[in-house]
Each structure stands twice: as C-alpha cells, then as structure tokens.
XYZ file of C-alpha atoms in Angstrom:
544
model
C -41.093 -5.893 11.741
C -42.578 -7.362 8.623
C -40.686 -7.675 5.384
C -42.905 -5.069 3.779
C -42.012 -2.471 6.405
C -38.265 -2.933 5.830
C -38.420 -1.211 2.477
C -40.085 1.836 4.008
C -36.753 2.992 5.435
C -35.957 5.769 5.001
C -39.280 6.699 3.368
C -41.195 5.846 6.535
C -38.855 7.800 8.780
C -40.470 10.834 10.455
C -37.403 12.956 9.709
C -37.082 11.930 6.054
C -36.760 14.916 3.707
C -36.712 14.079 -0.030
C -34.655 17.174 -0.848
C -31.775 16.045 1.375
C -32.190 12.289 1.861
C -31.822 10.156 -1.293
C -33.923 7.053 -0.665
C -32.744 5.405 -3.907
C -29.132 5.765 -2.877
C -29.889 4.403 0.598
C -31.641 1.354 -0.839
C -28.666 0.787 -3.127
C -26.243 0.952 -0.208
C -28.357 -1.531 1.771
C -29.378 -3.739 -1.150
C -29.661 -7.481 -0.742
C -26.912 -8.351 -3.229
C -23.216 -7.966 -2.472
C -21.283 -7.340 -5.671
C -17.902 -6.263 -4.244
C -15.953 -6.667 -1.028
C -16.813 -3.048 -0.133
C -20.397 -4.112 0.603
C -20.559 -7.073 2.954
C -22.904 -10.007 2.520
C -25.953 -10.321 4.747
C -26.037 -13.355 7.056
C -29.128 -15.571 7.249
C -29.279 -15.001 11.021
C -27.968 -12.222 13.254
C -25.320 -12.807 15.903
C -24.716 -9.263 17.067
C -23.153 -8.134 20.324
C -25.144 -5.456 22.186
C -23.763 -3.738 25.272
C -26.114 -1.689 27.461
C -25.281 0.558 30.386
C -28.048 1.985 32.543
C -27.313 3.910 35.742
C -24.285 1.895 36.779
C -25.554 -1.496 35.629
C -24.495 -3.225 32.429
C -25.803 -5.982 30.163
C -23.624 -7.639 27.514
C -25.225 -10.278 25.307
C -25.312 -11.677 21.783
C -28.672 -11.489 20.003
C -30.194 -13.261 17.057
C -33.015 -11.803 14.957
C -35.796 -12.757 17.372
C -33.895 -11.625 20.450
C -32.927 -8.316 18.850
C -36.513 -7.633 17.791
C -37.715 -8.238 21.348
C -34.967 -6.044 22.790
C -35.831 -3.099 20.544
C -39.424 -3.129 21.774
C -38.309 -2.519 25.345
C -37.144 0.708 27.007
C -33.803 2.205 26.012
C -30.896 2.292 28.487
C -28.788 5.386 29.048
C -26.293 4.174 26.441
C -26.469 1.257 24.030
C -23.625 -0.008 21.864
C -24.441 -2.227 18.884
C -21.267 -3.808 17.547
C -21.150 -4.764 13.864
C -18.208 -7.080 13.253
C -17.896 -8.262 9.631
C -15.688 -11.214 8.817
C -12.390 -10.638 7.030
C -12.132 -10.907 3.280
C -8.607 -12.332 3.347
C -6.760 -14.541 5.854
C -3.017 -13.994 5.948
C -1.701 -14.642 9.441
C -1.534 -18.404 8.968
C 0.774 -17.895 5.967
C 3.492 -16.122 7.961
C 6.624 -18.288 7.660
C 9.212 -15.856 9.023
C 9.130 -16.700 12.725
C 11.560 -13.945 13.727
C 9.493 -11.334 11.903
C 6.343 -12.653 13.601
C 8.034 -12.211 16.996
C 8.889 -8.607 16.105
C 5.268 -7.940 15.142
C 4.181 -9.446 18.454
C 6.622 -7.291 20.461
C 5.336 -4.207 18.668
C 1.800 -5.120 19.727
C 0.489 -5.825 16.220
C 0.042 -9.601 15.956
C -0.508 -12.510 18.311
C 2.398 -14.305 19.903
C 3.566 -17.003 17.430
C 4.832 -19.016 20.427
C 1.550 -18.895 22.332
C 1.234 -21.854 24.692
C -2.137 -23.330 25.612
C -2.985 -26.465 27.622
C -3.506 -29.446 25.383
C -6.155 -32.153 25.748
C -5.271 -35.727 26.576
C -5.163 -36.835 22.958
C -2.500 -34.210 22.249
C -4.031 -33.356 18.887
C -6.485 -30.455 18.843
C -8.073 -28.101 21.310
C -10.827 -25.698 20.356
C -11.082 -22.516 22.393
C -14.409 -20.700 21.956
C -14.958 -17.054 22.767
C -18.205 -15.514 23.884
C -19.088 -15.109 20.238
C -20.221 -18.621 19.248
C -19.355 -17.930 15.620
C -15.663 -17.445 16.470
C -13.300 -20.238 17.357
C -9.571 -20.822 17.176
C -7.909 -24.202 16.908
C -4.536 -24.896 18.461
C -2.753 -27.876 16.939
C -0.044 -29.758 18.817
C 2.597 -32.167 17.556
C 1.036 -35.583 16.917
C 4.321 -37.378 17.432
C 5.271 -35.996 20.846
C 1.673 -35.968 22.146
C 2.794 -33.391 24.687
C 4.054 -29.829 24.612
C 7.791 -29.203 24.773
C 7.817 -25.526 25.642
C 5.770 -23.031 23.674
C 3.484 -24.363 20.985
C 3.135 -22.510 17.709
C -0.315 -21.203 16.850
C -1.666 -22.871 13.704
C -4.876 -21.827 12.019
C -6.404 -24.762 10.143
C -7.877 -23.405 6.950
C -9.116 -25.124 3.873
C -7.498 -24.026 0.615
C -10.825 -22.694 -0.601
C -11.066 -20.425 2.478
C -7.977 -18.362 1.709
C -10.195 -15.572 0.454
C -13.731 -15.558 1.767
C -16.379 -12.911 1.143
C -16.842 -10.498 4.004
C -20.114 -10.976 5.883
C -21.869 -8.850 8.480
C -23.010 -10.260 11.799
C -26.458 -8.648 11.551
C -29.159 -9.597 9.086
C -30.683 -7.072 6.734
C -34.051 -7.418 8.497
C -32.561 -6.676 11.918
C -30.498 -3.747 10.649
C -33.609 -2.172 9.141
C -35.329 -2.571 12.489
C -32.475 -0.745 14.228
C -32.379 2.041 11.648
C -36.140 2.516 11.840
C -36.355 2.269 15.625
C -33.728 4.947 16.219
C -34.466 7.002 13.089
C -30.822 6.897 11.956
C -29.857 9.494 9.357
C -29.915 8.004 5.829
C -26.544 9.601 5.038
C -24.934 7.362 7.658
C -25.835 4.199 5.720
C -22.685 4.388 3.603
C -20.718 4.184 6.860
C -22.722 1.237 8.125
C -22.349 -0.820 4.945
C -19.588 0.550 2.789
C -16.264 2.370 2.927
C -17.402 5.954 3.481
C -15.513 7.826 6.204
C -16.532 11.477 5.748
C -17.783 13.301 8.821
C -21.514 14.009 9.059
C -24.005 15.334 11.592
C -27.713 16.129 11.922
C -29.891 17.870 14.506
C -33.609 17.018 14.301
C -36.234 19.448 15.583
C -39.932 19.188 16.301
C -42.619 21.541 15.010
C -41.856 24.018 17.771
C -38.203 24.196 16.740
C -36.905 22.307 19.746
C -34.066 19.842 19.164
C -35.311 16.270 19.719
C -32.200 14.374 18.641
C -28.583 15.058 17.763
C -26.608 12.718 15.482
C -23.041 12.594 14.226
C -21.080 9.925 12.431
C -17.477 9.498 11.369
C -14.819 6.875 10.797
C -11.367 6.265 12.278
C -8.764 4.231 10.428
C -5.904 2.450 12.136
C -3.181 1.221 9.786
C -0.058 -0.901 9.961
C 2.553 -2.089 7.474
C 4.089 -5.593 7.495
C 7.135 -5.644 5.167
C 7.955 -9.328 5.781
C 4.536 -10.723 4.823
C 4.101 -11.698 1.158
C 6.306 -8.913 -0.144
C 4.665 -6.254 1.999
C 1.100 -6.270 3.330
C -0.990 -3.625 5.060
C -3.386 -4.004 7.939
C -6.188 -1.435 7.827
C -8.992 -1.342 10.383
C -11.888 1.027 9.779
C -13.746 1.974 12.960
C -17.167 3.377 12.098
C -19.008 5.335 14.803
C -22.631 6.413 14.356
C -23.969 8.219 17.446
C -27.529 9.386 18.106
C -28.600 11.209 21.252
C -32.316 11.349 22.066
C -33.078 14.534 23.967
C -36.402 13.421 25.480
C -35.166 10.134 26.982
C -31.584 11.369 27.458
C -30.342 8.098 25.959
C -27.605 7.466 23.423
C -27.327 4.829 20.718
C -23.895 4.121 19.269
C -23.547 1.891 16.224
C -19.988 0.576 16.047
C -18.438 -1.273 13.158
C -14.942 -2.804 13.166
C -14.075 -3.773 9.621
C -10.772 -4.768 7.954
C -10.004 -6.440 4.647
C -7.567 -8.990 6.097
C -6.886 -10.493 9.507
C -3.709 -8.542 10.277
C -5.651 -6.276 12.662
C -7.342 -9.058 14.658
C -5.361 -8.251 17.771
C -6.467 -4.615 17.657
C -10.092 -5.644 17.165
C -9.939 -7.892 20.224
C -8.394 -5.081 22.245
C -11.150 -2.705 21.157
C -13.802 -5.251 21.996
C -12.344 -5.825 25.459
C -12.021 -2.089 26.033
C -15.670 -1.668 25.034
C -16.757 -4.317 27.532
C -14.692 -2.730 30.313
C -16.105 0.692 29.497
C -19.721 -0.510 29.630
C -19.178 -2.485 32.838
C -17.531 0.428 34.653
C -20.101 2.097 36.967
C -18.467 5.487 36.358
C -19.676 5.386 32.770
C -23.058 6.607 34.047
C -21.544 10.042 34.698
C -20.573 10.352 31.003
C -23.972 9.611 29.516
C -24.914 13.292 29.600
C -22.398 13.909 26.792
C -22.686 11.564 23.751
C -19.347 12.840 22.414
C -17.516 11.395 25.415
C -18.843 7.845 25.060
C -16.974 6.641 21.919
C -14.046 9.047 22.268
C -11.625 6.392 23.523
C -11.456 4.912 20.011
C -9.200 7.814 19.031
C -6.688 6.906 21.706
C -6.690 3.248 20.605
C -6.142 4.204 16.951
C -3.392 6.711 17.792
C -1.537 4.194 19.943
C -1.837 1.647 17.136
C -0.301 4.171 14.744
C 2.523 4.644 17.229
C 3.184 0.909 17.464
C 2.823 0.315 13.739
C 5.022 3.294 12.855
C 8.096 1.437 14.062
C 7.956 -1.007 11.158
C 8.440 1.380 8.205
C 10.868 3.406 10.282
C 12.967 0.291 11.021
C 12.661 -0.794 7.378
C 14.115 2.467 6.095
C 16.782 2.428 8.793
C 17.836 -1.069 7.710
C 18.139 0.155 4.138
C 20.318 3.037 5.357
C 22.605 0.592 7.155
C 22.840 -1.577 4.037
C 23.703 1.402 1.866
C 26.432 2.749 4.138
C 27.693 -0.636 5.292
C 28.635 -2.145 1.918
C 31.339 -1.299 -0.585
C 28.771 -1.293 -3.354
C 25.929 0.989 -2.286
C 23.514 -0.165 -4.974
C 23.959 -3.821 -4.063
C 22.777 -3.307 -0.483
C 19.682 -1.238 -1.322
C 16.241 -2.623 -2.210
C 14.181 -0.110 -4.155
C 11.115 -2.353 -3.962
C 11.152 -2.379 -0.149
C 11.689 1.385 -0.062
C 8.858 1.963 -2.528
C 6.400 -0.137 -0.509
C 7.436 1.522 2.756
C 6.997 5.000 1.275
C 3.598 4.029 -0.110
C 2.496 2.914 3.349
C 3.816 6.123 4.911
C 1.872 8.185 2.381
C -1.288 6.343 3.406
C -0.476 7.005 7.061
C -0.108 10.735 6.394
C -3.425 10.781 4.555
C -5.264 8.980 7.356
C -3.675 11.131 10.061
C -4.690 14.272 8.199
C -8.220 12.868 7.970
C -8.264 12.130 11.708
C -7.082 15.648 12.501
C -9.873 17.064 10.352
C -12.399 14.788 12.086
C -11.226 15.972 15.511
C -11.633 19.600 14.481
C -15.135 18.940 13.201
C -16.014 17.085 16.397
C -14.845 20.056 18.409
C -17.205 22.339 16.464
C -20.146 19.925 16.727
C -19.466 19.415 20.414
C -19.821 23.129 21.011
C -22.993 23.182 18.897
C -24.460 20.310 20.919
C -24.167 22.276 24.153
C -25.654 25.361 22.515
C -28.676 23.506 21.106
C -29.258 20.719 23.636
C -27.546 21.985 26.754
C -28.840 25.523 26.203
C -25.564 26.936 27.477
C -23.812 29.279 25.009
C -21.076 30.188 27.490
C -18.356 27.465 27.463
C -17.062 28.496 30.892
C -20.395 27.583 32.508
C -20.734 24.137 30.960
C -20.397 20.828 32.853
C -17.063 19.235 33.543
C -17.522 16.540 30.861
C -17.521 19.174 28.152
C -14.144 20.541 29.234
C -12.667 17.069 29.613
C -13.765 16.098 26.087
C -12.272 19.300 24.687
C -9.009 18.583 26.488
C -8.909 15.052 25.103
C -9.608 16.291 21.577
C -6.757 18.779 21.918
C -4.446 16.053 23.160
C -5.384 13.714 20.294
C -4.785 16.461 17.751
C -1.352 17.229 19.203
C -0.391 13.550 19.152
C -1.520 13.144 15.565
C 0.360 16.265 14.501
C 3.474 14.885 16.182
C 3.113 11.446 14.581
C 2.399 13.033 11.223
C 5.628 15.035 11.470
C 7.502 11.871 12.379
C 6.020 10.044 9.407
C 7.007 12.908 7.108
C 10.542 12.788 8.519
C 10.847 9.042 7.945
C 9.342 9.390 4.471
C 11.910 12.087 3.716
C 14.710 9.693 4.676
C 13.273 7.040 2.398
C 12.952 9.492 -0.478
C 16.555 10.595 0.021
C 17.650 6.967 -0.190
C 15.808 6.580 -3.477
C 17.388 9.809 -4.754
C 20.767 8.500 -3.642
C 20.120 5.303 -5.562
C 19.357 7.209 -8.753
C 22.374 9.473 -8.237
C 24.633 6.471 -7.732
C 23.181 4.827 -10.808
C 23.747 7.979 -12.831
C 27.306 8.255 -11.532
C 28.005 4.624 -12.356
C 26.601 5.065 -15.851
C 28.715 8.203 -16.285
C 31.833 6.316 -15.182
C 31.061 3.496 -17.592
C 30.456 6.008 -20.382
C 33.775 7.703 -19.564
C 35.591 4.358 -19.663
C 34.013 3.522 -22.995
C 34.914 6.968 -24.331
C 38.497 6.516 -23.134
C 38.723 3.143 -24.832
C 37.260 4.601 -28.022
C 39.758 7.456 -27.885
C 42.653 5.016 -27.465
C 41.410 2.917 -30.344
C 41.031 6.057 -32.456
C 44.568 7.151 -31.612
C 45.875 3.682 -32.470
C 44.008 3.724 -35.789
C 45.301 7.232 -36.440
C 48.883 6.059 -35.823
C 48.365 3.176 -38.169
C 46.882 5.522 -40.780
C 49.925 7.800 -40.489
C 52.241 4.824 -40.928
C 50.280 3.569 -43.908
C 50.277 7.053 -45.417
C 54.010 7.259 -44.989
C 54.451 3.887 -46.657
C 52.165 4.939 -49.482
C 54.091 8.166 -50.042
C 57.406 6.352 -50.025
C 56.009 3.783 -52.420
C 54.793 6.499 -54.763
C 58.190 8.197 -54.628
C 60.014 5.052 -55.698
C 57.314 3.814 -58.067
C 58.682 5.568 -61.206
C 62.178 4.335 -60.463
C 60.879 0.816 -59.892
C 58.919 0.977 -63.138
C 61.910 2.166 -65.148
C 64.217 -0.334 -63.489
C 61.801 -3.181 -64.099
C 61.153 -2.189 -67.661
C 64.849 -1.814 -68.529
C 65.609 -5.057 -66.822
C 63.620 -7.024 -69.384
C 65.127 -8.518 -72.563
C 63.312 -6.047 -74.742
C 65.970 -3.337 -74.228
C 69.756 -3.746 -74.775
C 72.895 -1.880 -75.962
C 74.613 -2.838 -79.167
C 77.978 -4.491 -78.762
C 77.371 -5.397 -75.180
C 77.848 -9.076 -75.820
C 81.165 -8.795 -77.747
C 82.794 -6.214 -75.528
C 82.905 -2.486 -75.349
C 82.148 -0.578 -78.518
C 83.340 2.799 -79.572
C 79.825 3.802 -80.614
C 77.207 1.853 -78.582
C 73.497 2.154 -79.468
C 70.327 1.644 -77.398
C 68.154 -0.910 -79.130
C 64.503 -1.922 -78.549
C 63.230 -5.394 -79.347
C 60.441 -5.579 -81.909
C 58.476 -7.859 -79.410
C 58.034 -4.974 -76.905
C 54.308 -4.868 -77.684
C 53.906 -8.162 -75.833
C 54.540 -6.322 -72.522
C 51.730 -3.859 -73.092
C 49.420 -6.491 -74.599
C 49.655 -8.532 -71.407
C 50.011 -5.800 -68.759
C 47.134 -3.544 -69.835
C 44.386 -6.271 -69.900
C 45.600 -7.707 -66.591
C 45.485 -4.232 -65.059
C 41.959 -3.670 -66.324
C 40.784 -7.092 -65.116
C 42.262 -6.422 -61.664
C 40.648 -2.959 -61.492
C 37.184 -4.300 -62.495
C 37.433 -7.161 -59.966
C 38.279 -4.626 -57.238
C 35.249 -2.544 -58.176
C 32.874 -5.529 -57.872
C 34.394 -6.626 -54.555
C 34.144 -3.128 -53.101
C 30.486 -2.789 -54.185
C 29.530 -6.139 -52.622
C 31.128 -5.153 -49.315
C 29.142 -1.905 -49.210
C 25.884 -3.828 -49.714
C 26.765 -6.422 -47.088
C 27.570 -3.876 -44.346
C 23.940 -2.590 -43.721
C 22.592 -6.171 -43.616
C 25.194 -7.105 -41.017
C 24.230 -4.094 -38.866
C 20.544 -5.096 -39.036
C 21.359 -8.643 -37.910
C 23.439 -7.340 -34.994
C 20.647 -4.988 -33.848
C 18.044 -7.753 -34.015
C 20.280 -10.117 -32.032
C 20.445 -12.740 -34.763
C-alpha cells in the first residue's frame, strides 16, 4: 500500500459513515507523533507475530513490513491472530532488592524465579538467551570470580541508567497497521483500543445493500492487575488485554487483533503465559471446530485474567492480615500499624473492584452480542436449536461471571478489614489524645487547687496583717522619742502629763514623701510588666 493510501482510512473504507465514524478523531488516535505514554511510538520496521489456523493446520511466524504486506494479499485462514506487543514504559523488576519478597511473588505466580538457574558458557560471564522474537533477549550474568555456578544463579537484567524509563513502542509500523485496518475494514471506533487506553465495549454488524449481514465485529478490553507492596513503596502491575474481533460471513473467517500492553514490566510473566497459551491454542487441531463461533476463539483470555486476579489477590490480603497481627500483637497498637501500607493496599483493592465490575459488565454485553450473532448470522432465533459451541460459550461466560462476583466479594471483604484497621487507628489516636487531654486537665486542676490554697493562705495573712496594722502603727509611733510622759525620768509623779515633742513634724515630712515615691515606683513597675507580657506571649508562639 502506498503512503498516499494510508491516509484514506477510514475515509476509503466501504463501511465508513460520516455520521457515526469520526475520521478526524481516528487520524488523531493513529497520528504519527507520540506525545504521551498512552499512545505508543511507531517503530521504523514491523516485527509482529501472526498466528494462523486453517482446518487443523497452523502457521506461527514473525513478519516485517514487506512480509506482512505479502501475507495480506493472500487468502485468509479460518482464524488469524495478529499480536501487538508494545514495549514497557518502565522497567522495575531489576530494582527488586528484597529477595524474600521476590520469592513470595514467584510462588504466587506473579514474577519470575529470582533464583533461576541457567547453564553458563565457558567464560562464566554472560549468556544471552533469545526467544523466537528477535527483538527480545534476556542476559543472565554469573559471578566473575567463581567462574562457575554454585547452586541457583540470580537473574540480573543489565540495563543502562538511561533505560530506566523508555518510551513505549509498538511492534507494528504505522504503514502496516493501516494495511491491516484497510484490508479487514476494521471499525474506526476500535482504533482507540488498538492505540490508546480505551476499554469500553463496542460492536458493529455490517450489511450489504440487500440487508444481509456481511461481517460482525466486537471489541473490548480485559485488565489483569496485581499489587506489589514491597517494591518501591508499593507498585502495581496492570496488563491491558485488547481484543478486536471481526468475523467475515462470506469467507467464514475470523480476524482477531490482540494487544498486550502494560506500563511496567511487573506483568511480563503473565504476558509470556498468554503468548504461550495463544500458540498452544492455534496449534491444537481441535481449534478448527471453534472457528464457526468468533466469540469462542479469544474467550480463554477471561480465564487467564481471572486466575491472575486470584493469584494477585493474595498480596493485599496478606498485607492487611500482617497489619492486623501487628496491631493485636504489640502493647502499643499505633506503633505496630502502618497507615501508608494500608492506604496503598486499599487503593489497589478499589482498583480491583472497579476492574472486576468492568469485566462483569463486559461479560454481560458479550452474552447479549453472542445471542445477536446467532440471530443475524446463524439465522437461528431459538437458542435451544443452536450448535454446541454456542451453549459452551454461554456456560463459560456464566462461570466467569460467577468467579468474578465471588472475587469481587472477597476483595470487598478484605477492603472492609483494611478500612476497619484505619478506623481503629483513628479511634486509638482519638482515645490517646483524650487521655493526654485528661492528664493535662488533671494537672491544671491540681495546680489551680495549689494556687487557690496559696491564695487562701495569703489572704489570711493579709487579713491578720490588717487587723494588727493599727496596733503596730500606734505602738511604733508611741515608741519614738517624740512622745513622753512628764516626770518619767525623775520618778513617779502625782500628776503626770502626756507631752509631744515639737519636732514631730519630721516624722510626717519624711514618711509621706517616701510613701508617695514608693507608690509611684510601684505604678511604673506594674505598667511595664503589663506591656511586657503580650510581647513575651508573641515570642513564645513564634518559637523565638
């Protein structure tokens, strides 16, 4: 396909309807530039895995642009899977330092074995193991000093510092993707699933001029999530499985566009399992009996995602259980509890509930569209007279819905335990603050009572002093040399007289000014203390 024809999609599509299909929006979704991690970069050359099954025989190969263009010009098999596998935006697994936690993740079926052992080359340094995908390779590094393995060797991913966060990139070029979309007349609304983060369910039945259905399409997304509390303060693995299915009525062939995309590499093990399951499914000769029902072909992705939820659900459950043990196993409940860990675990559980609810809704919509497919394409309105595949798909959808409802209830139960722990933490904090406030109030009351006792004592002293003050004044005044009785020095007199010295004025001349000076000095001192008190309070509040 020439470059000029690429831009005709979806305008050049025979089923394009301007009233329903927004060509501007489609071109924006599939634009050349990649401004955020939500829209992957386009590679210069395709390296896409295509798996074909045709009447019991299978073909599994990687194709570049030229090979894919040649393949699309040939006849279509009964079922064709085109796997889009973008690279990860963030690499985290190599930064895991907690070996025991890594072993737990491995036992739960989430990460690779950190003690994976592989034969080493003669130099004992590096061995490169290449998969079928030539763009993927893993390096296993051995100990340079021993030059030989002593038991299991730890998996080490050699990454440059600049590669910690790399832009996500698709494994199909823009030119080749446009060829696929044009060849199979994929619905424009599915483009946000192919390159983007859309996961809403959609479907379309195309008819010819006579009203006969010529193709039936449906697309949706499945998310499989996991929570890793011991990785960098809590990390989440989130794999989005995009499934775009188109059944051609005339050729009775099915195209399935698959896309496995995750932000980080914490779901690499799941992606490898899905890829292996896809290969086994295509290579199985019994797959030919399922090609009559396009809903049955990608249905196994639900089971893989549900089982991943089951395995990953142990981590937040164990995290909250550990917090419960810490709370009830220590004398100080608040010391053993980590609100940060509980908050992150509850946030992950909320995401799990949201995704499970979305999966349940997708299953219900698939059930409706499955029935519609047999009414329009199979021309059989009576479900009891339909082929066995229809009933088996319905049974599987029922089973998946029951499992998700069960897991959702379990997640809600675990989340309730976590929320109760947080409530307990706040209640304990409130109780501790109340106890501290009570202790402070008790101390204040004791201090007030002590001050009150001292005030009573001082009041008593003041009253007693006031009672004896006149007597003290009279005694002191008469005790001076300004008052005397006549004849007291020469003996008793028959007629004694009370005499006052003419220098008595000296007492008042000295006492009154001194009293006034003392009173004025007290007034100035008291005023200065009142001004100093607010400034001292301001300094104490400001911490100076």
